[in-house]
JSON list of C-alpha atoms in Angstrom, two decimals:
[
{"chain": "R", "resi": 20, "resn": "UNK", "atom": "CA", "xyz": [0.00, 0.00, 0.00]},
{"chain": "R", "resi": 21, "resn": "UNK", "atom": "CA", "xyz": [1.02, 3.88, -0.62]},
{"chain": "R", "resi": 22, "resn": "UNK", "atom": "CA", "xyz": [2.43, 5.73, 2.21]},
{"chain": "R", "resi": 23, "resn": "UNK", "atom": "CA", "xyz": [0.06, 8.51, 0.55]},
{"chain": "R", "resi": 24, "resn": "UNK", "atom": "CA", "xyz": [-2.75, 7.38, -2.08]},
{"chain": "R", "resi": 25, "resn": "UNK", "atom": "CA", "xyz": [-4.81, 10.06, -4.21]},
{"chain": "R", "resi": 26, "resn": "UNK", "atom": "CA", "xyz": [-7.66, 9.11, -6.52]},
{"chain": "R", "resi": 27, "resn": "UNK", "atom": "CA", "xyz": [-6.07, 10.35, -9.89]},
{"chain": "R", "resi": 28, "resn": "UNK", "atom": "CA", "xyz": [-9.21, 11.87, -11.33]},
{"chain": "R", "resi": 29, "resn": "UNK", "atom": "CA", "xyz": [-9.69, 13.99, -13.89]},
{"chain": "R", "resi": 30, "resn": "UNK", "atom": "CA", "xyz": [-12.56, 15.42, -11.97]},
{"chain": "R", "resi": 31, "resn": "UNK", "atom": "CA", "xyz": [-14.41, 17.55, -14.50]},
{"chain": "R", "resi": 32, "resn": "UNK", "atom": "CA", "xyz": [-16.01, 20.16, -12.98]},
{"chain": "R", "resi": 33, "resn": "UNK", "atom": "CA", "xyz": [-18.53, 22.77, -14.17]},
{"chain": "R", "resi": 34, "resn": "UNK", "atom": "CA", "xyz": [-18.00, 26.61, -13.55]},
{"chain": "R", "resi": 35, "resn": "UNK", "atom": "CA", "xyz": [-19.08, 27.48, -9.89]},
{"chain": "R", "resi": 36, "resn": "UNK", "atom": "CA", "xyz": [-19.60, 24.05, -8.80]},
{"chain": "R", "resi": 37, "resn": "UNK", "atom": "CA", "xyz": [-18.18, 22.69, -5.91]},
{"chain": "R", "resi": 38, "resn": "UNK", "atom": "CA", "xyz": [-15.72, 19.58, -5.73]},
{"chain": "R", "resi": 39, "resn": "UNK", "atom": "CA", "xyz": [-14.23, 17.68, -2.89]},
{"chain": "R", "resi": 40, "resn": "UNK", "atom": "CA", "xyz": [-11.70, 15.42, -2.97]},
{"chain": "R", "resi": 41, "resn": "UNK", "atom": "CA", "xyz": [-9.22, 13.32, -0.59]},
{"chain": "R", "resi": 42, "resn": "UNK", "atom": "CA", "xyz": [-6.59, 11.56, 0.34]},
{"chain": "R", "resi": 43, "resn": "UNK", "atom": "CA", "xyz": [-5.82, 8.89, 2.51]},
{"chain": "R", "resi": 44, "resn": "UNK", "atom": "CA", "xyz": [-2.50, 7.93, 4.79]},
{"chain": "R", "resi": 45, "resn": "UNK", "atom": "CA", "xyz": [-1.64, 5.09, 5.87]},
{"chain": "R", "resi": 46, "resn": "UNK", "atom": "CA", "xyz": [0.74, 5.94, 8.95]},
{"chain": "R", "resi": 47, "resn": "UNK", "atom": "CA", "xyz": [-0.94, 6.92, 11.73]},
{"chain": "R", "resi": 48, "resn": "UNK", "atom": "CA", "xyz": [2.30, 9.11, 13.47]},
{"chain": "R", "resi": 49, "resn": "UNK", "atom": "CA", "xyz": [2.13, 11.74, 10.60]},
{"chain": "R", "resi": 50, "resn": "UNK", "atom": "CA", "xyz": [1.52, 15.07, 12.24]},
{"chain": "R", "resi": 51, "resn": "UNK", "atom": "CA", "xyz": [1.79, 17.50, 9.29]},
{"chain": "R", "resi": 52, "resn": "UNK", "atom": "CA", "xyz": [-0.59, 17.68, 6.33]},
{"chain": "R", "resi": 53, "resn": "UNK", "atom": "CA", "xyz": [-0.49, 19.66, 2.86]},
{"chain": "R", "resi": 54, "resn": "UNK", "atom": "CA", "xyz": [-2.22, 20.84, 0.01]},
{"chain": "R", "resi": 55, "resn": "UNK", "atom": "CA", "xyz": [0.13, 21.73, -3.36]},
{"chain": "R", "resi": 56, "resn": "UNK", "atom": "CA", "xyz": [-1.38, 22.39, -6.21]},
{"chain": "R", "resi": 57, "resn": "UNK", "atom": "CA", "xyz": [0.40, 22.32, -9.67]},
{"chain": "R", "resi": 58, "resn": "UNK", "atom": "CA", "xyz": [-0.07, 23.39, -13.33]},
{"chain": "R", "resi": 59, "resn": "UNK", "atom": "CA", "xyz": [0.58, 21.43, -16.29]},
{"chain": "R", "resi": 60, "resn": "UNK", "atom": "CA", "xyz": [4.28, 21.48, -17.19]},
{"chain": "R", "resi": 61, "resn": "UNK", "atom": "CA", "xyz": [4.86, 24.41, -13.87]},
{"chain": "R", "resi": 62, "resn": "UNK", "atom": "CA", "xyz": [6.02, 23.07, -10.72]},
{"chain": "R", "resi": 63, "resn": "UNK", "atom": "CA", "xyz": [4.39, 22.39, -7.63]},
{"chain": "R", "resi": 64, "resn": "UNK", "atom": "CA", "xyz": [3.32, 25.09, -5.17]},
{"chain": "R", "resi": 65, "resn": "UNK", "atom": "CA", "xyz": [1.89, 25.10, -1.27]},
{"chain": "R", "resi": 66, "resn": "UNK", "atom": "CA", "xyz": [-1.53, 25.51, -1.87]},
{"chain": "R", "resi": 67, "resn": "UNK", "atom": "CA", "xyz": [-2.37, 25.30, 2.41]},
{"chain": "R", "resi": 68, "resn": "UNK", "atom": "CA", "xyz": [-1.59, 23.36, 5.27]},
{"chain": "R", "resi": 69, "resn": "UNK", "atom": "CA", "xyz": [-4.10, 21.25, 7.03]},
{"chain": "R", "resi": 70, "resn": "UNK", "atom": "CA", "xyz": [-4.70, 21.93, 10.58]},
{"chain": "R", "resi": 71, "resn": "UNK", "atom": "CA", "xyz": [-7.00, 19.18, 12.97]},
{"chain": "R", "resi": 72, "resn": "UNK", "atom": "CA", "xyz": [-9.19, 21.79, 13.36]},
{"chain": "R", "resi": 73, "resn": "UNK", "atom": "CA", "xyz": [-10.02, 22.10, 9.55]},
{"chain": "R", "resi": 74, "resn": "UNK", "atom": "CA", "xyz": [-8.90, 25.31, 8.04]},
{"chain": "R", "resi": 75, "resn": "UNK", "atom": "CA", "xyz": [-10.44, 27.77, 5.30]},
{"chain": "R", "resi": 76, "resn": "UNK", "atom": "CA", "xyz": [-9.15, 30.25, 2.70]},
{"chain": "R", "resi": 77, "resn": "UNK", "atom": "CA", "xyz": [-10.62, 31.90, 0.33]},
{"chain": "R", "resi": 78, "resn": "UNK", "atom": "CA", "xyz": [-13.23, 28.58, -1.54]},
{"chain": "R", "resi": 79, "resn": "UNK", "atom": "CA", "xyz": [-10.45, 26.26, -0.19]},
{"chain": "R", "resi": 80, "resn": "UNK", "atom": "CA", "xyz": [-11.38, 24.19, 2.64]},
{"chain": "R", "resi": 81, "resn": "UNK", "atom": "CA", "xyz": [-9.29, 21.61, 4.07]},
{"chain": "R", "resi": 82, "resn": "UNK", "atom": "CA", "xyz": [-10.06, 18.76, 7.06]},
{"chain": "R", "resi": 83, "resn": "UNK", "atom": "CA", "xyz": [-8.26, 16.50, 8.77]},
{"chain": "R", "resi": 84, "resn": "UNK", "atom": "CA", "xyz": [-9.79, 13.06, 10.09]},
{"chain": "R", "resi": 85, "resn": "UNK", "atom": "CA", "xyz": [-6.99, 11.42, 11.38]},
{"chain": "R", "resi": 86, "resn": "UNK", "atom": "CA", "xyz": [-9.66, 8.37, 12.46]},
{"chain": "R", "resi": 87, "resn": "UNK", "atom": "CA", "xyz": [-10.04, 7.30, 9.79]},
{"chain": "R", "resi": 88, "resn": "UNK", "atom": "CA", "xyz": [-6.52, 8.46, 8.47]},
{"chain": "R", "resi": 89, "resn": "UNK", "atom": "CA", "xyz": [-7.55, 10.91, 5.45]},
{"chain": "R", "resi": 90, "resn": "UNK", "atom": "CA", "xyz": [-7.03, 14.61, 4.54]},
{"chain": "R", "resi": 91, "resn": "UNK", "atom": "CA", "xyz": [-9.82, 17.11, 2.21]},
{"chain": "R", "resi": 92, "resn": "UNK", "atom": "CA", "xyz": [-9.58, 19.51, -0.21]},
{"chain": "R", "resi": 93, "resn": "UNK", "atom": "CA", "xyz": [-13.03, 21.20, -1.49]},
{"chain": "R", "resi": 94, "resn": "UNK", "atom": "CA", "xyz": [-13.07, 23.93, -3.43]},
{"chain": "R", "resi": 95, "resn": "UNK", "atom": "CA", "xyz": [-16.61, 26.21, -3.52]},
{"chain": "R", "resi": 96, "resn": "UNK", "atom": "CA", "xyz": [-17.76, 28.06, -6.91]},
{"chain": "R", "resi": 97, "resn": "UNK", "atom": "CA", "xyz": [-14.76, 26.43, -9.20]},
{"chain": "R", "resi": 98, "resn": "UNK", "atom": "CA", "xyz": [-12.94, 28.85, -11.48]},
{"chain": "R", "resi": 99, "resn": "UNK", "atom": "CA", "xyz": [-11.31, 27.76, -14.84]},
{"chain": "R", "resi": 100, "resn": "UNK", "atom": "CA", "xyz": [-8.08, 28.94, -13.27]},
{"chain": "R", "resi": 101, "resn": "UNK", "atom": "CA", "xyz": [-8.63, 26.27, -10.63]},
{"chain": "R", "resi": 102, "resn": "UNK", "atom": "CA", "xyz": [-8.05, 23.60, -13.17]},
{"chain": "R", "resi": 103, "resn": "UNK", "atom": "CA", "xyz": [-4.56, 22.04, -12.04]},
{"chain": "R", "resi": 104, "resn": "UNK", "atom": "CA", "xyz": [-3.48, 18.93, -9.93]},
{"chain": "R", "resi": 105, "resn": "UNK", "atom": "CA", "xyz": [-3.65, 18.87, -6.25]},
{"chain": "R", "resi": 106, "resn": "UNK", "atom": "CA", "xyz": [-0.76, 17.47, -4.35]},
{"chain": "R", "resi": 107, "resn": "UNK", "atom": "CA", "xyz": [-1.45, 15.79, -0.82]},
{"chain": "R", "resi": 108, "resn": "UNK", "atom": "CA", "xyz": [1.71, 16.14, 1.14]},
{"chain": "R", "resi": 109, "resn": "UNK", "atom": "CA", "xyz": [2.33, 14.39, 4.17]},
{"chain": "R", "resi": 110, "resn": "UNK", "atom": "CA", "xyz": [5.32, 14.39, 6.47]},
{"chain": "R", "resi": 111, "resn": "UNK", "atom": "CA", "xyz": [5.07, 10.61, 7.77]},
{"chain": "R", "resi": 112, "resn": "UNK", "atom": "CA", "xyz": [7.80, 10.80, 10.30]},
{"chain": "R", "resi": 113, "resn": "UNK", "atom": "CA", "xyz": [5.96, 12.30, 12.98]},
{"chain": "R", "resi": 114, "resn": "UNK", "atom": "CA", "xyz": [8.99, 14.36, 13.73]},
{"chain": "R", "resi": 115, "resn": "UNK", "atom": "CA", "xyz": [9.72, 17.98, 12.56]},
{"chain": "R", "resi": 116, "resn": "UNK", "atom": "CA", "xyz": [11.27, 18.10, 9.18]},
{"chain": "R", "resi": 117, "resn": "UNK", "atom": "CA", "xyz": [11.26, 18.38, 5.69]},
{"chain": "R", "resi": 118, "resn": "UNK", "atom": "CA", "xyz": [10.88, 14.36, 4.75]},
{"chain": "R", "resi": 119, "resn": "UNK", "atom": "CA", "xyz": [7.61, 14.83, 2.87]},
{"chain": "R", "resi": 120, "resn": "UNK", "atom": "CA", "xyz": [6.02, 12.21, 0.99]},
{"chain": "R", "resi": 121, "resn": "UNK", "atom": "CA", "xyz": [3.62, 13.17, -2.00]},
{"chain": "R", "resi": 122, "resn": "UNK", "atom": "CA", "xyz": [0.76, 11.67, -3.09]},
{"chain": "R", "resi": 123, "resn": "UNK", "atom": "CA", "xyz": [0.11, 10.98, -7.14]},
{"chain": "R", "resi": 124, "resn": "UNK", "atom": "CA", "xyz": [-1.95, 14.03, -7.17]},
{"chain": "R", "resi": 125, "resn": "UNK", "atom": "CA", "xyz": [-5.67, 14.41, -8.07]},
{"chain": "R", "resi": 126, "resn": "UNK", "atom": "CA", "xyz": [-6.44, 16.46, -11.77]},
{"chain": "R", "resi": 127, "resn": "UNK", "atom": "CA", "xyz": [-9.15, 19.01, -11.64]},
{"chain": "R", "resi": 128, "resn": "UNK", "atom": "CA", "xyz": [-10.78, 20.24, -14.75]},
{"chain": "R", "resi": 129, "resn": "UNK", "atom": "CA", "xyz": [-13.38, 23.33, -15.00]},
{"chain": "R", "resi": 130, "resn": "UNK", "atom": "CA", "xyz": [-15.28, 23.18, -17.48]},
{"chain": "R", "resi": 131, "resn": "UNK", "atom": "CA", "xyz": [-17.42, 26.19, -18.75]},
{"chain": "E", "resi": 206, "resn": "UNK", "atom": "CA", "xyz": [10.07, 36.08, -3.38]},
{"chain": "E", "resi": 207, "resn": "UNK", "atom": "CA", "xyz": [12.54, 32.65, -3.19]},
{"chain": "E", "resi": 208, "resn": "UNK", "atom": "CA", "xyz": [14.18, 31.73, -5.98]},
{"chain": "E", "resi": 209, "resn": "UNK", "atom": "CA", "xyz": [14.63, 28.19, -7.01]},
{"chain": "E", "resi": 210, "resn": "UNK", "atom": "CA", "xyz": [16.66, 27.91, -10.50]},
{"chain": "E", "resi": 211, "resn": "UNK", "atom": "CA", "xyz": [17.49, 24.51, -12.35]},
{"chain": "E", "resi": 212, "resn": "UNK", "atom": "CA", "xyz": [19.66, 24.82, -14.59]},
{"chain": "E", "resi": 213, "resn": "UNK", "atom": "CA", "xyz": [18.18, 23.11, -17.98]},
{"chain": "E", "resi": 214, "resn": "UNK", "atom": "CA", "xyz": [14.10, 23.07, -18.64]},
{"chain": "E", "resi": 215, "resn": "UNK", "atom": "CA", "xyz": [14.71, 20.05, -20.77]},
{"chain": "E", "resi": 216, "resn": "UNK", "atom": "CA", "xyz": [17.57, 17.63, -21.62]},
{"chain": "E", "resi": 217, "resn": "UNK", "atom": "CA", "xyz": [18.38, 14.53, -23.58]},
{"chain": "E", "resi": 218, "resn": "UNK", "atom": "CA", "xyz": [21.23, 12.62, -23.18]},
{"chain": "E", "resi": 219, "resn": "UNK", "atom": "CA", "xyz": [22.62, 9.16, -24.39]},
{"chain": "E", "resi": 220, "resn": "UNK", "atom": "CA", "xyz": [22.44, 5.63, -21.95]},
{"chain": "E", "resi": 221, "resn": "UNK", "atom": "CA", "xyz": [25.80, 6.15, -20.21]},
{"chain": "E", "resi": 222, "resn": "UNK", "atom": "CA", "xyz": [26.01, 9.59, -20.05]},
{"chain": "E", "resi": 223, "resn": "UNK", "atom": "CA", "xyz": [27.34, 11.28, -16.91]},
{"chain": "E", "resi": 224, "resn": "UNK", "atom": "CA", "xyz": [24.63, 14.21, -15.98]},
{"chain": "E", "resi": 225, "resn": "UNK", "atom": "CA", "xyz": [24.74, 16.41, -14.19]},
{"chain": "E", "resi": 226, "resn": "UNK", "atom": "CA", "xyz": [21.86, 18.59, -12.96]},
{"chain": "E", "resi": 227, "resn": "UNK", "atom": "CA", "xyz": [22.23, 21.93, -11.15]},
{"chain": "E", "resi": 228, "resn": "UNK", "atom": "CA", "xyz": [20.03, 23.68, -8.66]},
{"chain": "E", "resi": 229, "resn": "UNK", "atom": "CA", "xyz": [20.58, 27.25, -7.63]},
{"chain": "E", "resi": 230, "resn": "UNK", "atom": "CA", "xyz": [18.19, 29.06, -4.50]},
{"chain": "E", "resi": 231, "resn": "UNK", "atom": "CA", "xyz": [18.71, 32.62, -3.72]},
{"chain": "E", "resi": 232, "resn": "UNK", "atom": "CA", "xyz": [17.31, 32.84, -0.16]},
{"chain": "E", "resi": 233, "resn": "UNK", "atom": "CA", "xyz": [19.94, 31.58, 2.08]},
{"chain": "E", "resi": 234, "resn": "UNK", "atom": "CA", "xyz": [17.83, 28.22, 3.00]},
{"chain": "E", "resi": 235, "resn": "UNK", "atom": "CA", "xyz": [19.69, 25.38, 4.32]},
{"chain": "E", "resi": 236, "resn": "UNK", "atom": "CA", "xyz": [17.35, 22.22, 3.21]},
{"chain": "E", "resi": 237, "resn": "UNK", "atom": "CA", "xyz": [17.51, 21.38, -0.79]},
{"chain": "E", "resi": 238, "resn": "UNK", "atom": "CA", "xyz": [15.77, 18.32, -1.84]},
{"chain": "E", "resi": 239, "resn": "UNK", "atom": "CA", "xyz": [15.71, 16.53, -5.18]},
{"chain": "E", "resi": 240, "resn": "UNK", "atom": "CA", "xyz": [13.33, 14.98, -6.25]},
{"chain": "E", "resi": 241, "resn": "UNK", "atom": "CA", "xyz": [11.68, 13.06, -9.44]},
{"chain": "E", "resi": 242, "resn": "UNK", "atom": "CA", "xyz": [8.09, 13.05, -11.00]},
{"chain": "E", "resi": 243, "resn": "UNK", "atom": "CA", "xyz": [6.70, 10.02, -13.07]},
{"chain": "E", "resi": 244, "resn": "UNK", "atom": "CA", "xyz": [2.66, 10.05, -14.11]},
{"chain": "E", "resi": 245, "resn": "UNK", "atom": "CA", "xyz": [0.91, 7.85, -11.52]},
{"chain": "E", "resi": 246, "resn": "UNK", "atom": "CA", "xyz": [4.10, 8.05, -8.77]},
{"chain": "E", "resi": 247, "resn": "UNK", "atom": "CA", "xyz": [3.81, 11.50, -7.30]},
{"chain": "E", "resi": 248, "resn": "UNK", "atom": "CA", "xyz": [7.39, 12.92, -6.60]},
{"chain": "E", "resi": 249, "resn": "UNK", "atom": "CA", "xyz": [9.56, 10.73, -5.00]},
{"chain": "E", "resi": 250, "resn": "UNK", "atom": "CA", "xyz": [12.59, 12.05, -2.80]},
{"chain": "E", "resi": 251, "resn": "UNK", "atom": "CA", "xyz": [16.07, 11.42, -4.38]},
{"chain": "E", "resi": 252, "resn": "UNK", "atom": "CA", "xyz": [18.52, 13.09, -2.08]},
{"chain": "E", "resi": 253, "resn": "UNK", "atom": "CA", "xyz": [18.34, 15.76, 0.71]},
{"chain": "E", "resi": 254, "resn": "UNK", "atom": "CA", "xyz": [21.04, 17.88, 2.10]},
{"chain": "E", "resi": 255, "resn": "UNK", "atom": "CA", "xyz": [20.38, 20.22, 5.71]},
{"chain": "E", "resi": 256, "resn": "UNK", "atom": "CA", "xyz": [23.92, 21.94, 5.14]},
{"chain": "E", "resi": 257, "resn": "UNK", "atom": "CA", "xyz": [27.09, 22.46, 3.28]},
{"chain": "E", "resi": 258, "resn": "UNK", "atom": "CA", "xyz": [28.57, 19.49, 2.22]},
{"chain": "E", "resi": 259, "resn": "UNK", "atom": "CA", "xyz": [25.97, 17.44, 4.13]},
{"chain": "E", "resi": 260, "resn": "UNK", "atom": "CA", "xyz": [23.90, 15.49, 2.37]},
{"chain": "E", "resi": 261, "resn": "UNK", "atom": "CA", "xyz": [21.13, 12.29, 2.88]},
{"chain": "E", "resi": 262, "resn": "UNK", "atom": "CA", "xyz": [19.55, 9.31, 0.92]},
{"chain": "E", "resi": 263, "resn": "UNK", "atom": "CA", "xyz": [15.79, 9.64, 0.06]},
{"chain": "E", "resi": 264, "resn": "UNK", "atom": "CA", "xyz": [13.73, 6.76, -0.66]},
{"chain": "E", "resi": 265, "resn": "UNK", "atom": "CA", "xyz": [15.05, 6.16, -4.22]},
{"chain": "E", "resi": 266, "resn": "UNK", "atom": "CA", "xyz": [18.82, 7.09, -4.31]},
{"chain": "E", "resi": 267, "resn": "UNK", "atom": "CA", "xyz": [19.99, 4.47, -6.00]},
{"chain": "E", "resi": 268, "resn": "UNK", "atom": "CA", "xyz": [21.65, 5.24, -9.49]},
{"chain": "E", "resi": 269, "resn": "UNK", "atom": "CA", "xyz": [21.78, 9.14, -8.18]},
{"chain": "E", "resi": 270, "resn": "UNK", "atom": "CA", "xyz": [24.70, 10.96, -6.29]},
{"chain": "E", "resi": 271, "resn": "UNK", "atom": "CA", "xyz": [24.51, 14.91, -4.89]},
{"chain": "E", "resi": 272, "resn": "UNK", "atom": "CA", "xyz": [26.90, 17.06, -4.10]},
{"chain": "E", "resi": 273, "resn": "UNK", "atom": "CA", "xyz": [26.53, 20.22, -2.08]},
{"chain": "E", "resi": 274, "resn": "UNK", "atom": "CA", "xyz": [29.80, 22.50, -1.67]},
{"chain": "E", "resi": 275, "resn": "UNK", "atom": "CA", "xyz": [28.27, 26.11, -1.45]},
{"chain": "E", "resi": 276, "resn": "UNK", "atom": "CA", "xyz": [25.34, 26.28, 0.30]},
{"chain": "E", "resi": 277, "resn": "UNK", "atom": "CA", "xyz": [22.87, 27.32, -2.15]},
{"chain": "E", "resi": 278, "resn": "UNK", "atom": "CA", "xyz": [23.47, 25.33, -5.34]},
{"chain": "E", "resi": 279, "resn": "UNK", "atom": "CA", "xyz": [23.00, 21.79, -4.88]},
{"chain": "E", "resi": 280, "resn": "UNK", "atom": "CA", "xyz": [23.84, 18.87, -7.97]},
{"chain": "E", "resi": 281, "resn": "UNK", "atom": "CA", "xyz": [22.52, 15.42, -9.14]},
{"chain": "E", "resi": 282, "resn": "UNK", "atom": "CA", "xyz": [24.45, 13.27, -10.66]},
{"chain": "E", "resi": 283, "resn": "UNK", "atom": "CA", "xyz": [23.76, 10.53, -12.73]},
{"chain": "E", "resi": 284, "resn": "UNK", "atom": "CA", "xyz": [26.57, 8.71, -12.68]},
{"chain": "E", "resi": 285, "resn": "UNK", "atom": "CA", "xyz": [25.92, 6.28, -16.13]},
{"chain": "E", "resi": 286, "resn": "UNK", "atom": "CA", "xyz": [22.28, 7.37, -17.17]},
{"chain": "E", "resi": 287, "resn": "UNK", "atom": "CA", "xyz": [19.65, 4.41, -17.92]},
{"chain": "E", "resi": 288, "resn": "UNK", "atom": "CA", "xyz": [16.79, 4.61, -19.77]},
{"chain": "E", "resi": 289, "resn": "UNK", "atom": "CA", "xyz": [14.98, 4.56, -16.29]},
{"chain": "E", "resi": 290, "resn": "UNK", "atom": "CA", "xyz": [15.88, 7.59, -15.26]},
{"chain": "E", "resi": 291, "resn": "UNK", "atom": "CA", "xyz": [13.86, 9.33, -17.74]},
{"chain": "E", "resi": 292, "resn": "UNK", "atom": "CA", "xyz": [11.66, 11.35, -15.43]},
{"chain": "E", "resi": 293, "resn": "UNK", "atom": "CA", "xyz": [10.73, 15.11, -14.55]},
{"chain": "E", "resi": 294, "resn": "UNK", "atom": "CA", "xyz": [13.65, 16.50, -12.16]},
{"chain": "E", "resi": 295, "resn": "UNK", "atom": "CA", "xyz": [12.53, 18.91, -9.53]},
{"chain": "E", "resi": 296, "resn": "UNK", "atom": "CA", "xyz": [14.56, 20.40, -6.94]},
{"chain": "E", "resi": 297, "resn": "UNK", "atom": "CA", "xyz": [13.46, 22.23, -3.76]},
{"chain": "E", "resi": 298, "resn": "UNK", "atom": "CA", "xyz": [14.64, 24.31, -1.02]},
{"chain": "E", "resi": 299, "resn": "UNK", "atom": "CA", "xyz": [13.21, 25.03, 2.54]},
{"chain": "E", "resi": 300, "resn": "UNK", "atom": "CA", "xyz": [14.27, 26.64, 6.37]},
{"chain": "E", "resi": 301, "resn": "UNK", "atom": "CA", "xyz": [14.67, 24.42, 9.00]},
{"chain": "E", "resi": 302, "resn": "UNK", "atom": "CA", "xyz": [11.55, 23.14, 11.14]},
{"chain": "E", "resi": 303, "resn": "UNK", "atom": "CA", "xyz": [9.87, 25.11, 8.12]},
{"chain": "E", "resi": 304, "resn": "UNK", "atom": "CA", "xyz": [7.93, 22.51, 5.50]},
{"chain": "E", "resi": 305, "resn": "UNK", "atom": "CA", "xyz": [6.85, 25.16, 3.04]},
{"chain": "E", "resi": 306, "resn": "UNK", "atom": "CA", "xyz": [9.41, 23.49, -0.13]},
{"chain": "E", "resi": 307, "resn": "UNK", "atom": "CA", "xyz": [10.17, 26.01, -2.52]},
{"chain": "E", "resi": 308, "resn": "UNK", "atom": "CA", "xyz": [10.25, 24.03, -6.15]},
{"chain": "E", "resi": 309, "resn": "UNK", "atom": "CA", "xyz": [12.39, 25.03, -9.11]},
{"chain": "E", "resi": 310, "resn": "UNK", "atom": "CA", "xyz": [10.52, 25.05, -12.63]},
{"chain": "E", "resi": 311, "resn": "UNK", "atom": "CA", "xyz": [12.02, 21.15, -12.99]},
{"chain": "E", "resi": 312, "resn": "UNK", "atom": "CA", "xyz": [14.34, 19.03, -15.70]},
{"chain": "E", "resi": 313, "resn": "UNK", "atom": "CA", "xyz": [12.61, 17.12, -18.34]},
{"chain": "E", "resi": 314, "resn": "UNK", "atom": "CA", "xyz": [15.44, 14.38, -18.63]},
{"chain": "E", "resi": 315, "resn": "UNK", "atom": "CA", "xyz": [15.00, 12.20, -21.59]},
{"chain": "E", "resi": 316, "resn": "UNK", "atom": "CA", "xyz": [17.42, 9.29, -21.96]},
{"chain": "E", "resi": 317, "resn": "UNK", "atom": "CA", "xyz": [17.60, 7.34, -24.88]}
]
């Protein structure tokens, strides 16, 4: 099994829709939790962090449920420019550090 | 803003081949990663390096080698290139106890 497993996608998504999608984990030490996102052929950037608590910005909302080990990313009234590939990043260690392991990312399309 | 800079957008070079691939960062950070990108595999961590001539295996080192003599430009080396090793080559850079990874715009290798 992945350390870090993503369901591929594409999601196609219409214009102002919302679309939710996780990730699951499978060690249950990991303490820090990640959203990239990245454009075709650009490289990846730090879309948020996820906190236990859930965190919010902007139509990005991210949750934690370490229960039952998984991690969300929904995005509220979709933009075209939101098409890209979402990265979950976890660092499995449980330690601080920069030993992050990536999942295979999840494609979003908009779609007018 | 940070600064990542790989040295070659895209490359092609012969099974054999010695290669060298160079990563600059402008911000004074003291954690560079590199790491490769293959459809359906996520990135995968080659090497990491916390300080000057320092420098760490990642989960798939093998076939790879780094070296890090100034602190921010850090090179992978591939010591006989195999058609394996034909991947998207992405370096990163970070602070310490800091796991926001700053990613350079990445190496299309192509061995053939």
């Amino acid at each position: 099994r992945k350390e870090v497993e993503q369901d591929p996608g594409p999601f196609n998504v219409p214009e102002g829709a919302t679309v939710a999608f996780n990730c699951t984990y499978s060690n249950s030490a990991s303490q820090s939790f990640f959203w990239y996102r990245q454009d075709c052929r650009k490289e990846p950037k730090l879309l948020m962090s996820v906190y236990s608590s859930g965190n919010e910005d902007g139509r990005f909302t991210a949750q934690l449920n370490r229960a039952s080990q998984y991690i969300s990313l929904l995005i509220r009234d979709s933009k075209l420019s939101d098409s890209a590939t979402y990265l979950c990043v976890v660092n499995p260690s449980g330690a601080a550090g920069n030993k992050l392991t990536f999942g295979g990312g999840t494609r979003v399309l908009v779609k007018p | 803003d940070v600064k990542v800079t790989q040295s070659s957008r895209y490359l092609v070079k012969r099974t054999g081949e010695k290669v060298f691939l160079e990563c600059v960062q402008d911000m004074d950070h003291e954690n560079m990663f590199w790491y490769r990108q293959d459809p359906g595999l996520g990135l995968r961590l080659i090497y990491f390096s916390y300080d000057v001539k320092m420098k760490e295996k990642g989960d798939i080192p093998e076939g790879y080698s780094v070296s890090r003599e100034k602190k921010e430009r850090f090179s992978l080396i591939l010591e006989s290139a195999s058609t394996n090793q034909t991947s998207m080559y992405l370096c990163a850079s970070s602070v310490p106890a800091n796991e926001k990874l700053f990613f350079g715009s990445g190496t299309q290798l192509s061995v053939l």
